[in-house]
Every structure is written in structure tokens, then in C-alpha cells.
CSV table of C-alpha atoms and ligand atoms in Angstrom, one decimal:
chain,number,residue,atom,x,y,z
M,1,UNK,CA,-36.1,54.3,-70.2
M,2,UNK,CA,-34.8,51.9,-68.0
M,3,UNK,CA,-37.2,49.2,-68.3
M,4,UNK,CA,-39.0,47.8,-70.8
M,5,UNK,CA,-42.5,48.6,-68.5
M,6,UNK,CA,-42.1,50.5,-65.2
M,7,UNK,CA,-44.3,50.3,-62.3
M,8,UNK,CA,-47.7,51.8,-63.0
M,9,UNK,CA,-51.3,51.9,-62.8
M,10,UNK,CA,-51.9,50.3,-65.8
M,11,UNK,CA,-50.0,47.6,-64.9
M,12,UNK,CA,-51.4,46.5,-61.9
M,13,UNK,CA,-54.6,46.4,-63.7
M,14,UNK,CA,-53.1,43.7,-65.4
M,15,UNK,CA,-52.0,42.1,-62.7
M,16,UNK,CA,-54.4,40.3,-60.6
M,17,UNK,CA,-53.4,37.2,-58.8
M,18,UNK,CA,-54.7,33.7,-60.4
M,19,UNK,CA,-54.3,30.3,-59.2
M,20,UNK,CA,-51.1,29.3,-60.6
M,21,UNK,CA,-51.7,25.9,-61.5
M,22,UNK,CA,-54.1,26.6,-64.1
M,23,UNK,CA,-51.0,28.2,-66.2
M,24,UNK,CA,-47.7,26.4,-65.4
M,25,UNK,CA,-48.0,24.1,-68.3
M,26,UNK,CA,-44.9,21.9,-69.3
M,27,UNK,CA,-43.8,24.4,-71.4
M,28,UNK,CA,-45.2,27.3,-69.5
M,29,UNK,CA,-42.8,30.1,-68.4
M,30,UNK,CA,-42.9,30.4,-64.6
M,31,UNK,CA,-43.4,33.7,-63.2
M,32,UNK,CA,-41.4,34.7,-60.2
M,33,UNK,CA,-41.4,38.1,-58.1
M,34,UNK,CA,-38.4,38.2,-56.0
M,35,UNK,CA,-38.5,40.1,-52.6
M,36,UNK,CA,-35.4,41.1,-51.2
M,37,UNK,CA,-32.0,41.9,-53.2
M,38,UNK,CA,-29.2,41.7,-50.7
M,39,UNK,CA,-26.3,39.1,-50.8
M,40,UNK,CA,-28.8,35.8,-51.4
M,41,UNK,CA,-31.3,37.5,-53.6
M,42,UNK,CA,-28.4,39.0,-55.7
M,43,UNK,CA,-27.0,35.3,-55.8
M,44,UNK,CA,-30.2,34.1,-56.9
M,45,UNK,CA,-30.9,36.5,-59.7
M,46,UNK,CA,-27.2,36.4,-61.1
M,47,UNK,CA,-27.7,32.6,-60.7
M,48,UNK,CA,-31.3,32.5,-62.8
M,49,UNK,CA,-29.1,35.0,-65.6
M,50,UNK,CA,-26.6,32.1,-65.9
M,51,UNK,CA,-28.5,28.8,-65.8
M,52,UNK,CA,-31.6,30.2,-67.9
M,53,UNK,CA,-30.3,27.6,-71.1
M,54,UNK,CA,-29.5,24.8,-68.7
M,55,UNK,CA,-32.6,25.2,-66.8
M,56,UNK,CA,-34.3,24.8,-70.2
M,57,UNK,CA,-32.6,22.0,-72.0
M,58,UNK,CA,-32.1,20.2,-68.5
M,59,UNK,CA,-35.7,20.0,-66.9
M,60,UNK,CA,-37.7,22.2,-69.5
M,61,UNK,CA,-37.9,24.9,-67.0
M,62,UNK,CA,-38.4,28.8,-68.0
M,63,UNK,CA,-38.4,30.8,-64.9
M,64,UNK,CA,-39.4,34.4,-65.6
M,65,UNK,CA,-38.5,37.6,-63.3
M,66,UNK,CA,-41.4,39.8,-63.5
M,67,UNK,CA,-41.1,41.8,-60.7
M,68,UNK,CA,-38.3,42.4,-58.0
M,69,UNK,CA,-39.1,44.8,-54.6
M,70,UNK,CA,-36.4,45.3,-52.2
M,71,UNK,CA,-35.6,48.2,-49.9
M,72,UNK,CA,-34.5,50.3,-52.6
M,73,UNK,CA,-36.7,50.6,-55.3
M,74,UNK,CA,-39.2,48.4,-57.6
M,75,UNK,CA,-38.8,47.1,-61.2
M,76,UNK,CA,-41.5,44.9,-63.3
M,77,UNK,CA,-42.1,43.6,-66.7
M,78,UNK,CA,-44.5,41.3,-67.3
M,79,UNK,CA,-42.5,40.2,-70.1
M,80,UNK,CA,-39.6,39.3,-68.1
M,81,UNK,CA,-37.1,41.4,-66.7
M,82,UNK,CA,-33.8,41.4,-68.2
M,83,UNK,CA,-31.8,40.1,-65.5
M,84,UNK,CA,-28.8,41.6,-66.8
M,85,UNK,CA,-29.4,45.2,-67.4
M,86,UNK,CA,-31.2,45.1,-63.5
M,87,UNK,CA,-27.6,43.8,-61.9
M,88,UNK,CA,-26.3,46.5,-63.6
M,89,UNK,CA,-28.6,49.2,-62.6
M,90,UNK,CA,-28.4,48.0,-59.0
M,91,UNK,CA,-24.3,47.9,-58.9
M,92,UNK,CA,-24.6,52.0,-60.6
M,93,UNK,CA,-27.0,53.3,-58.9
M,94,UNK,CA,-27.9,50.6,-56.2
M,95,UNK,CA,-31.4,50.8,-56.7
M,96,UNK,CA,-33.3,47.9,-59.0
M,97,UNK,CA,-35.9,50.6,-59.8
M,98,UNK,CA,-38.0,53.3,-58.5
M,99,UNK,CA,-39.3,53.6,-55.2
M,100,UNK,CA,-42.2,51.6,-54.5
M,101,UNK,CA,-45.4,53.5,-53.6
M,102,UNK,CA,-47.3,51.1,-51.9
M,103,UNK,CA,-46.1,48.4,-49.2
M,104,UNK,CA,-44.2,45.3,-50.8
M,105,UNK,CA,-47.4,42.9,-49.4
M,106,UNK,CA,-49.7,44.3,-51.8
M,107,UNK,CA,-47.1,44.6,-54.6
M,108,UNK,CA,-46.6,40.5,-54.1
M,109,UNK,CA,-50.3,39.8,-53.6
M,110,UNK,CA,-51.7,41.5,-57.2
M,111,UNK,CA,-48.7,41.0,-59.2
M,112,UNK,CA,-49.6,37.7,-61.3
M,113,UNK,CA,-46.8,34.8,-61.3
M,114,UNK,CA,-46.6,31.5,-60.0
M,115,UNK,CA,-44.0,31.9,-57.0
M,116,UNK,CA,-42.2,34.0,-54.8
M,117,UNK,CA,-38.8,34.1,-54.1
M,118,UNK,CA,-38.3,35.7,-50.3
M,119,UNK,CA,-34.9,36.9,-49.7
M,120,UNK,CA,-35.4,39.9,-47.3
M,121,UNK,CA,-33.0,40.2,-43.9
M,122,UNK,CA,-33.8,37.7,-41.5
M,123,UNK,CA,-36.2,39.2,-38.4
M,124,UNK,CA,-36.4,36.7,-35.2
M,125,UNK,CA,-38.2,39.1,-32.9
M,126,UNK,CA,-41.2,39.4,-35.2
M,127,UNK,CA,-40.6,37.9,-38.2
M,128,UNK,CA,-41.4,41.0,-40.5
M,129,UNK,CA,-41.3,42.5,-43.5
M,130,UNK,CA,-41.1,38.4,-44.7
M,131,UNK,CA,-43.7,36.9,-42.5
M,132,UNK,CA,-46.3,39.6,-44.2
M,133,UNK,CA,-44.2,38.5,-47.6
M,134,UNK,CA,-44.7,34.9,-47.2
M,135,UNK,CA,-48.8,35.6,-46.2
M,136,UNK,CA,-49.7,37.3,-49.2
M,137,UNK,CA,-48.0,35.1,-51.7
M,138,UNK,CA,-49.9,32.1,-50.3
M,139,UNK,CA,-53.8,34.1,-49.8
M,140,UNK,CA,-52.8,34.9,-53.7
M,141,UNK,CA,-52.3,31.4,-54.4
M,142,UNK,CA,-48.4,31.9,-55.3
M,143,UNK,CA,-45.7,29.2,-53.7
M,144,UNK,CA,-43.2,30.9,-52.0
M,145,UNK,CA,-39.2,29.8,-51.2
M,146,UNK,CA,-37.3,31.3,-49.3
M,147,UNK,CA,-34.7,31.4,-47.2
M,148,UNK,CA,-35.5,33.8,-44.7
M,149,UNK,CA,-35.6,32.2,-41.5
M,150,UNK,CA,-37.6,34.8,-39.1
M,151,UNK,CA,-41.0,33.6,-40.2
M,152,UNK,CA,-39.9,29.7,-40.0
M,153,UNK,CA,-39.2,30.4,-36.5
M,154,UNK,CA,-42.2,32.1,-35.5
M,155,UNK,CA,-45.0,30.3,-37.7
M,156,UNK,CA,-43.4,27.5,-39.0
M,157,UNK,CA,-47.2,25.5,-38.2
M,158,UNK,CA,-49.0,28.3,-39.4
M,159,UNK,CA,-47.7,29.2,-42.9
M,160,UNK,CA,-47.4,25.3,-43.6
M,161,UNK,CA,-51.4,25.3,-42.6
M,162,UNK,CA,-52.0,28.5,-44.6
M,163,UNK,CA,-50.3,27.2,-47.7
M,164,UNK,CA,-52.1,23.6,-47.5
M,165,UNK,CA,-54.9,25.6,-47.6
M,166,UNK,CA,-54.5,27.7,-50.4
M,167,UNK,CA,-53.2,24.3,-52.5
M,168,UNK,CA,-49.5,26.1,-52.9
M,169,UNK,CA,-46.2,24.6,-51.9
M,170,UNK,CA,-43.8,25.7,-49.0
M,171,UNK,CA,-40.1,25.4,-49.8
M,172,UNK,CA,-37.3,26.7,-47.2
M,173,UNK,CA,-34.3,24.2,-48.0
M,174,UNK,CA,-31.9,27.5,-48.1
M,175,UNK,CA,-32.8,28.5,-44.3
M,176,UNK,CA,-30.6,25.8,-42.8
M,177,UNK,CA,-27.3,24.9,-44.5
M,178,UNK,CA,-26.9,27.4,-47.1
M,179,UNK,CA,-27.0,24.8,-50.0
M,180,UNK,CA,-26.5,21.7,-48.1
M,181,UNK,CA,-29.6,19.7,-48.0
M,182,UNK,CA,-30.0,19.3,-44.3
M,183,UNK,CA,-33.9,19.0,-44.4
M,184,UNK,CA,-34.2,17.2,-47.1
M,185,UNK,CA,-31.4,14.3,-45.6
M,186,UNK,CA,-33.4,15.0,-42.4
M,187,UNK,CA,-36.6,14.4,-43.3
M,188,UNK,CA,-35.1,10.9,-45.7
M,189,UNK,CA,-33.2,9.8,-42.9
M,190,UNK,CA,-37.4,10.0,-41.2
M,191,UNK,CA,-39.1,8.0,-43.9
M,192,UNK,CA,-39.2,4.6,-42.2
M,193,UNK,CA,-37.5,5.3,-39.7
M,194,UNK,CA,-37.5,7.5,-36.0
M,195,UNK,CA,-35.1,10.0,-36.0
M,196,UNK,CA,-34.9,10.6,-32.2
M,197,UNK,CA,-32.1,13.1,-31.4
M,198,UNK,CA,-30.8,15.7,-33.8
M,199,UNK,CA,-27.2,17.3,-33.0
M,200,UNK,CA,-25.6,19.9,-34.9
M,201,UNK,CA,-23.7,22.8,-36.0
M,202,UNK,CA,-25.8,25.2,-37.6
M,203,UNK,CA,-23.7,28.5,-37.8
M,204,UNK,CA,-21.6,29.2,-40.5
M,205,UNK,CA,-20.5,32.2,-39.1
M,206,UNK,CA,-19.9,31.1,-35.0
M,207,UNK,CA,-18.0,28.0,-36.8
M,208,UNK,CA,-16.2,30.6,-38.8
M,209,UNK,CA,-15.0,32.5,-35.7
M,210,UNK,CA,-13.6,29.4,-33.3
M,211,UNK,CA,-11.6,28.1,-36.2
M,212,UNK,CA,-10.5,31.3,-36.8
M,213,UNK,CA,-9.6,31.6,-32.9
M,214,UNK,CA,-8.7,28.4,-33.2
M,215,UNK,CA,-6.0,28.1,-36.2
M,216,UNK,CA,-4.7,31.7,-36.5
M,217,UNK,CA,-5.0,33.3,-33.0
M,218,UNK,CA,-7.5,35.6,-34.1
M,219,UNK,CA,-9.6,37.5,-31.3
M,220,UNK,CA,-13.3,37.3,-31.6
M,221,UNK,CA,-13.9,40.7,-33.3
M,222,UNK,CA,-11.5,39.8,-36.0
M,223,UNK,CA,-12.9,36.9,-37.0
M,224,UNK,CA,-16.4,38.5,-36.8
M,225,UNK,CA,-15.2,40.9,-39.3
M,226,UNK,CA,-14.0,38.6,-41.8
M,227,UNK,CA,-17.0,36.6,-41.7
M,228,UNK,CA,-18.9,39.2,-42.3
M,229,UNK,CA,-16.5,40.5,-45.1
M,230,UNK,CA,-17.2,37.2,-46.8
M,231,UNK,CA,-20.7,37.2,-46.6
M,232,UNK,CA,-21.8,35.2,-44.1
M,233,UNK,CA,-22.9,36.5,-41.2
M,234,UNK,CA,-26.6,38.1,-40.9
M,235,UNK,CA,-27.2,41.9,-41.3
M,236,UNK,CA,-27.0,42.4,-38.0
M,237,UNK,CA,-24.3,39.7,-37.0
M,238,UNK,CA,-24.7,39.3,-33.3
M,239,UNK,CA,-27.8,37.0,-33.8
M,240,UNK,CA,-25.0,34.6,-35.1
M,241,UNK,CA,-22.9,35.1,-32.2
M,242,UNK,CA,-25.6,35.2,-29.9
M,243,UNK,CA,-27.0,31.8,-31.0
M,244,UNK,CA,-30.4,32.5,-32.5
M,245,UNK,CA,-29.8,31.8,-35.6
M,246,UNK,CA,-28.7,28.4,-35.0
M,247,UNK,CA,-31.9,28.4,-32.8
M,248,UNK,CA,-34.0,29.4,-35.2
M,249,UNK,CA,-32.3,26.2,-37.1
M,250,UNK,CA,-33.1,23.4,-34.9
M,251,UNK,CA,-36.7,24.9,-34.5
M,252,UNK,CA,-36.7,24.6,-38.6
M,253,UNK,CA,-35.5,21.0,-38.8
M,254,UNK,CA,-37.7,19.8,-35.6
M,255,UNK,CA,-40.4,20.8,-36.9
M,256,UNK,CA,-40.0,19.6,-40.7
M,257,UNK,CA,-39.3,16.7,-39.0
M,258,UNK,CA,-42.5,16.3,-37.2
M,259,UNK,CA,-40.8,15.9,-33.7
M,260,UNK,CA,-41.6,19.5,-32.3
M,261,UNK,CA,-43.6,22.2,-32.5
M,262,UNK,CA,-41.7,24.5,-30.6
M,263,UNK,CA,-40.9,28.0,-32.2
M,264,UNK,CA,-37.4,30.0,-32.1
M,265,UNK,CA,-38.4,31.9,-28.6
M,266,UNK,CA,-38.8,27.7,-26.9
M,267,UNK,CA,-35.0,26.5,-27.7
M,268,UNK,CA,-32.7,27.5,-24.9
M,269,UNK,CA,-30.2,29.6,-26.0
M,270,UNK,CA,-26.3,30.4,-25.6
M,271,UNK,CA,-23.9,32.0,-27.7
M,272,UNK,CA,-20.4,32.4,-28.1
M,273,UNK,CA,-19.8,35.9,-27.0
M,274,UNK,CA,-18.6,34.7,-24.0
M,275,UNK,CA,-15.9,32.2,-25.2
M,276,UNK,CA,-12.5,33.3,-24.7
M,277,UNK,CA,-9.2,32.7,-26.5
M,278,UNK,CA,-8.1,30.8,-23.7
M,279,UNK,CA,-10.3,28.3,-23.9
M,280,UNK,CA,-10.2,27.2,-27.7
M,281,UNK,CA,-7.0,27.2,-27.1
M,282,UNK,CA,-7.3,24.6,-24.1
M,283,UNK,CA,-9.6,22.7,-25.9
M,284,UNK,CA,-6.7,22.3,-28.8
M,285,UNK,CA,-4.5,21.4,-26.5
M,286,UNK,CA,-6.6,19.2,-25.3
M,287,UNK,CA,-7.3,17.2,-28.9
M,288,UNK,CA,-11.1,19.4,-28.8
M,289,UNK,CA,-12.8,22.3,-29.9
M,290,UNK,CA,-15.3,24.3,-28.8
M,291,UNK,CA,-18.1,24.6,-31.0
M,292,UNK,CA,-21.9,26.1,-31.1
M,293,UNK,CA,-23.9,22.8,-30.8
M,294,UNK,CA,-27.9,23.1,-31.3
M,295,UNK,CA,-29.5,20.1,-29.7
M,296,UNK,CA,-33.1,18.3,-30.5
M,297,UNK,CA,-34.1,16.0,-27.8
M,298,UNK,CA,-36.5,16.1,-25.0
M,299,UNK,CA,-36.1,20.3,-25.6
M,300,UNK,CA,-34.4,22.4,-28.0
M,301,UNK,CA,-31.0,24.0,-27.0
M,302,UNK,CA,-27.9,26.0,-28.6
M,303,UNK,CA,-24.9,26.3,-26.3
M,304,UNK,CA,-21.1,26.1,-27.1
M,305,UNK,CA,-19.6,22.5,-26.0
M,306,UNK,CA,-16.3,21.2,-26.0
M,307,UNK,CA,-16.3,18.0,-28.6
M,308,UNK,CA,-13.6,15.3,-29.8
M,309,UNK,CA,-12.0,16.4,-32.9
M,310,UNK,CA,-12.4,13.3,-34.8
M,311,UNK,CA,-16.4,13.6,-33.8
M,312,UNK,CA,-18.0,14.3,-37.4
M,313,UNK,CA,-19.6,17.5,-36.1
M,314,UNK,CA,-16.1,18.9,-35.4
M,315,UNK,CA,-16.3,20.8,-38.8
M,316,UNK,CA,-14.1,23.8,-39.3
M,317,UNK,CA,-14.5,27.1,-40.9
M,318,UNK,CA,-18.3,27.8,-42.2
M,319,UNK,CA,-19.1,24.3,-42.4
M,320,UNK,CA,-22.5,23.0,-41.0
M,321,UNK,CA,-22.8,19.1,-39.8
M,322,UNK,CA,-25.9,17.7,-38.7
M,323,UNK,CA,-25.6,14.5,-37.4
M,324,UNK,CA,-29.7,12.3,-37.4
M,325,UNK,CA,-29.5,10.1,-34.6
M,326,UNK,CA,-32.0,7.0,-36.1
M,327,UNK,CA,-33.5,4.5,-33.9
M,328,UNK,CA,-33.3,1.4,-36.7
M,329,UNK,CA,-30.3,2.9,-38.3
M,330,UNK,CA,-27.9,4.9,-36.3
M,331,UNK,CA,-26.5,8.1,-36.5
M,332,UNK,CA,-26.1,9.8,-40.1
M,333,UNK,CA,-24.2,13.1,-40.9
M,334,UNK,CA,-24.3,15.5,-43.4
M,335,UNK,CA,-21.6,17.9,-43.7
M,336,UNK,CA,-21.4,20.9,-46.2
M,337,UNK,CA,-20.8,24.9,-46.5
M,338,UNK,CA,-23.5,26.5,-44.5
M,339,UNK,CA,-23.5,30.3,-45.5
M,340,UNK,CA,-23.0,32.2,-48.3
M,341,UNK,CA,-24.4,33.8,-51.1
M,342,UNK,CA,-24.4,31.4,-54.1
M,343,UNK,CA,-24.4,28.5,-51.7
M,344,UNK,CA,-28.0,29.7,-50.6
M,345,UNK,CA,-28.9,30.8,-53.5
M,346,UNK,CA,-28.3,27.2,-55.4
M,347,UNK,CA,-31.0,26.0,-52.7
M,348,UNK,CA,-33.1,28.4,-53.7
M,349,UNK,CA,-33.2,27.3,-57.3
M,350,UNK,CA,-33.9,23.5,-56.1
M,351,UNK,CA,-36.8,24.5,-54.6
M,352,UNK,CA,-37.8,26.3,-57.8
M,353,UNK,CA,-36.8,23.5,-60.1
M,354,UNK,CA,-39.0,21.4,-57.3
M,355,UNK,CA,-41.7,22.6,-57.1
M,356,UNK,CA,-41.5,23.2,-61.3
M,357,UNK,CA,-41.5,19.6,-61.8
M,358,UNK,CA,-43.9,18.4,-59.2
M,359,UNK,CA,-46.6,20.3,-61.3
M,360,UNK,CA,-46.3,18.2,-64.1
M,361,UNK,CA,-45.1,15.1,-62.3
M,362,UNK,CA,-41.0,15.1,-62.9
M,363,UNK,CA,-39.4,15.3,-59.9
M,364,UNK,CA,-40.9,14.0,-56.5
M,365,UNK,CA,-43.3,16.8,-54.6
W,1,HSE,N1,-25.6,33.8,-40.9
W,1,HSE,C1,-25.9,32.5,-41.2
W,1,HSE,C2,-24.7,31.6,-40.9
W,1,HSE,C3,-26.2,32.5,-42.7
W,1,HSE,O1,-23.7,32.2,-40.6
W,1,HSE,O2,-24.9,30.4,-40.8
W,1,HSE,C4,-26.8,31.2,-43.2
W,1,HSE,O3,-28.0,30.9,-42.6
């Protein structure tokens, strides 16, 4: 048999939800379900598998896999699944397990563990399968993280209220900036201060494309084609070049930030499928770039502008830069890779390692 205990009956019997601060001690194993196995959640998994002894000497952290759902198939053990034996069943038969036979929601809600990992395909029209995700972890009493961006952008007020009020945590540092802490910079550079104007560039992907138009001639479809050959760009890649992603972005960090409230469908948006060769070249010639710029101001806005090359947003390849325009301190910027698989998925695991230690008071909450 594949697994030490597949998904049945009995199991579920022995799975209903519990609050789960009454059993992440110090020494506690935490217990994760993982929703969603595509490049991130793959990331995540193969990261878990080769950190499990740090994560234990370092912070005294024990993260436990019990269950993983994705579009495939199902796996659980409430032991613990071995993470190695289930990334190679998925790269043989690319399936984790069995199909499921009951909807992923329900799965989440009565498995018991401590937090959910959300990794499914990013939905901005209605936010689903994760915003249903997200929902039942919290009415369970599970945290969730996650870095699926479709129900940030359509209930980012919402799911914060609905996990206040079930006493879980909220973590989504891996929806903007792959594993560059924008929101966490973002909301330091707001402590104390006013952070009045956000500008940035949010796409990995777009950013990908214009340097590639830029620096080797490419035409747009090429450099689509590589960014999505090395991971980057979303399953369906023309809501990078279209701009909502990096609208659902600035939505993200505006309202982490407390400045707006607006959702994803608010920020006016442009993308770059109209931009032609021409005019990156122009721009070069110019000593510029054209690059997808999201905007928090008076309203939220994506569009591509021409910018100075020596301006700290002019980033190149899939670079993200977010510059914090402070009212006491002037403009900060934080620049790092802002797609990709591990790169997510290392946010991913500081929200874990988060929200681990802010149970038993070692790291801030
Ligand atoms: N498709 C996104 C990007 C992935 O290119 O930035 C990271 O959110």
C-alpha cells in the first residue's frame, strides 16, 4: 500500500476539528493539511522534507503533513505523511493519492491539525476553490497561509474579520513578492509612521517580459514563454500580462496597510499587452524603461509607465521593488525576486515558523 493510512471512513471519524491552541505545545508537532500541489505547494512540501532537522534544532518546530488534497487525488496520515515517498508518487504517477470523494472544503474542515497551507491556482473573478479553502480552515479554528491571491483580492476585510473571530491567525506574506517581505517592510515602514503613497512593481512575470524585450530583442510571446517555462507566470498567464495580478497586489498591501479597503475589481487596471518593441526600445534609447507600475494613492492603479533607469523601481528581470513613500521618513524600497517556486514557498514557511512561535511567545505575533 501506498500509504501508511489512506483516506477512509474510519479516519474521518478520527478527525474532527479542535481548537488548535489547546495542542500546539512547545514541543507539540504541528499539524498541517496542504491544499494545492502545483509549482508553490510542491516547493513547499520539498522544502518542509529538507528543513524538517533545522526547523527542529533552530526554533523547536515539528511541522507534520497529515493530509494533502489537490486536483489530482488525496493522501492522509495522521501520523505524518512521508514527504518523500508522496513527491515520488506524484512525479510517477502525478497523482498524491486517490481521488477525493467529497469536496476539498469538507476534507479541510474535519481533518484535525493546526493550519492550512493554501496553494491552489490563483482565481480573481471569484476567488474559488481557495476562498471556500481559506473559510473552512478558519470556522474549524485552523490558521491558514497562503499564497493564493484570489481570495485577498476579493475578501481581504472579510476573512481577516472571520479569522479574528474564530481566535486563528491570517498569514499571506507569499502573495506579494514571492519571498521578499513586502508586507511585512510595508507594514514596519507604518509603525510610527504614515506611509502615504505606495509605488511599485509587483509582476515578476510583466518585469520578466520588458527586460526580455528590452536586453535581447525578444517579442512579447517569447518572453511570455520563457517566463512561464521558469515558473513564474500564473496558470493562466494573461492575468500577468493583463495587470491583475499586480492589481490584486496593491489591493493586498493597501489594505494590510490600513490605507484602503478597496478590493481587486476597485484598482484601475492596464496591462502590457499592448506595449510594443518599439517602444522599450525608445525608452532605452532614451536612458528608460517601460515598466508595469501599480500605484496606492488617492485610488489604486496598474498601468505601464516610462521610468528613469537609475529610479530604484527600475528593477530588471523578475524582480519586484516597492518603494513606501513615509511622511516622517521618506521613501524606502525593498527590492527582491518576486515569483517563483521556492522563493514563495520560503514565505510560506515564515508564516508557519510565525505563527509557531507566536503560540508560545518566540517570535513577535
Ligand atoms: N505570476 C506572479 C508573478 C507570481 O509573475 O509575479 C508571483 O505572485
Amino acid at each position: 500500500m501506498l500509504y501508511r493510512q489512506e483516506y477512509t471512513e474510519k479516519a474521518w471519524a478520527t478527525t474532527l476539528p479542535k481548537a488548535s491552541k489547546d495542542h500546539v505545545g512547545s514541543s507539540a508537532p504541528m499539524r498541517v493539511v496542504l491544499a494545492g500541489f502545483g509549482v508553490v505547494g510542491r516547493s513547499f512540501f520539498e522544502l518542509l522534507r529538507d528543513k524538517t532537522p533545522e526547523l527542529a534544532s533552530r526554533y523547536g518546530f515539528v511541522p507534520r503533513v497529515v493530509a494533502i488534497v489537490d486536483s489530482t487525488g488525496y493522501a492522509f496520515d495522521e501520523k505524518g505523511l512521508d514527504l518523500a515517498r508522496i513527491l515520488r508518487a506524484k512525479a510517477k504517477t502525478g497523482k498524491v493519492g486517490p481521488a477525493a470523494d467529497r469536496p476539498v472544503k469538507d476534507i479541510i474542515s474535519r481533518t484535525e491539525a493546526d493550519v492550512l497551507v493554501e496553494a491552489t491556482p490563483t482565481n480573481f473573478r471569484s476567488g474559488e476553490p481557495g476562498l471556500s479553502h481559506v473559510r473552512a480552515a478558519f470556522i474549524s479554528k485552523k490558521h491558514v497561509v497562503t499564497c493564493n491571491k484570489g481570495p485577498l483580492g476579493i475578501a481581504f476585510q472579510a476573512l481577516n474579520e472571520l479569522a479574528r473571530h474564530n481566535g486563528v491567525q491570517f498569514r499571506y506574506s507569499g502573495a506579494v513578492g514571492g519571498g521578499t517581505p513586502i508586507l511585512d517592510f510595508g507594514k514596519t515602514c507604518s509603525t510610527g509612521d504614515d506611509v502615504t503613497k505606495i509605488t511599485g512593481i509587483l509582476n515578476g512575470t510583466c518585469n520578466f517580459i520588458l527586460t526580455r524585450m528590452e536586453q535581447d530583442h525578444l517579442d512579447f510571446r517569447d518572453a511570455l514563454g520563457l517566463a512561464q517555462k521558469e515558473g513564474y507566470a500564473e496558470k493562466d498567464p494573461t492575468l500577468d500580462v493583463n495587470g491583475y495580478d499586480s492589481a490584486v497586489k496593491i489591493s493586498i498591501i493597501a489594505n494590510h496597510l490600513k490605507i484602503s479597503r478597496a478590493t481587486v475589481a476597485e484598482v484601475k487596471t492596464k496591462g502590457i499587452q499592448a506595449v510594443s518593441s518599439a517602444e522599450v526600445s525608445d525608452a532605452l534609447a532614451k536612458g528608460k524603461a517601460v515598466r508595469l507600475v501599480a500605484t496606492a494613492d488617492n485610488e489604486l492603479t496598474v498601468e505601464p509607465v516610462v521610468i528613469p533607469r537609475d529610479d530604484p523601481l527600475c528593477v530588471s528581470g523578475p524582480y519586484n521593488a516597492v518603494k513606501f513613500h513615509c511622511r516622517s521618513s521618506g521613501p524606502k524600497v525593498i527590492v527582491g525576486k518576486g515569483a517563483g517556486g521556492p522563493e514563495t514557498a520560503s514565505s510560506m514557511l515564515r508564516d508557519l515558523i510565525e505563527i509557531r512561535g507566536s503560540m508560545d511567545g518566540t517570535t513577535k505575533k
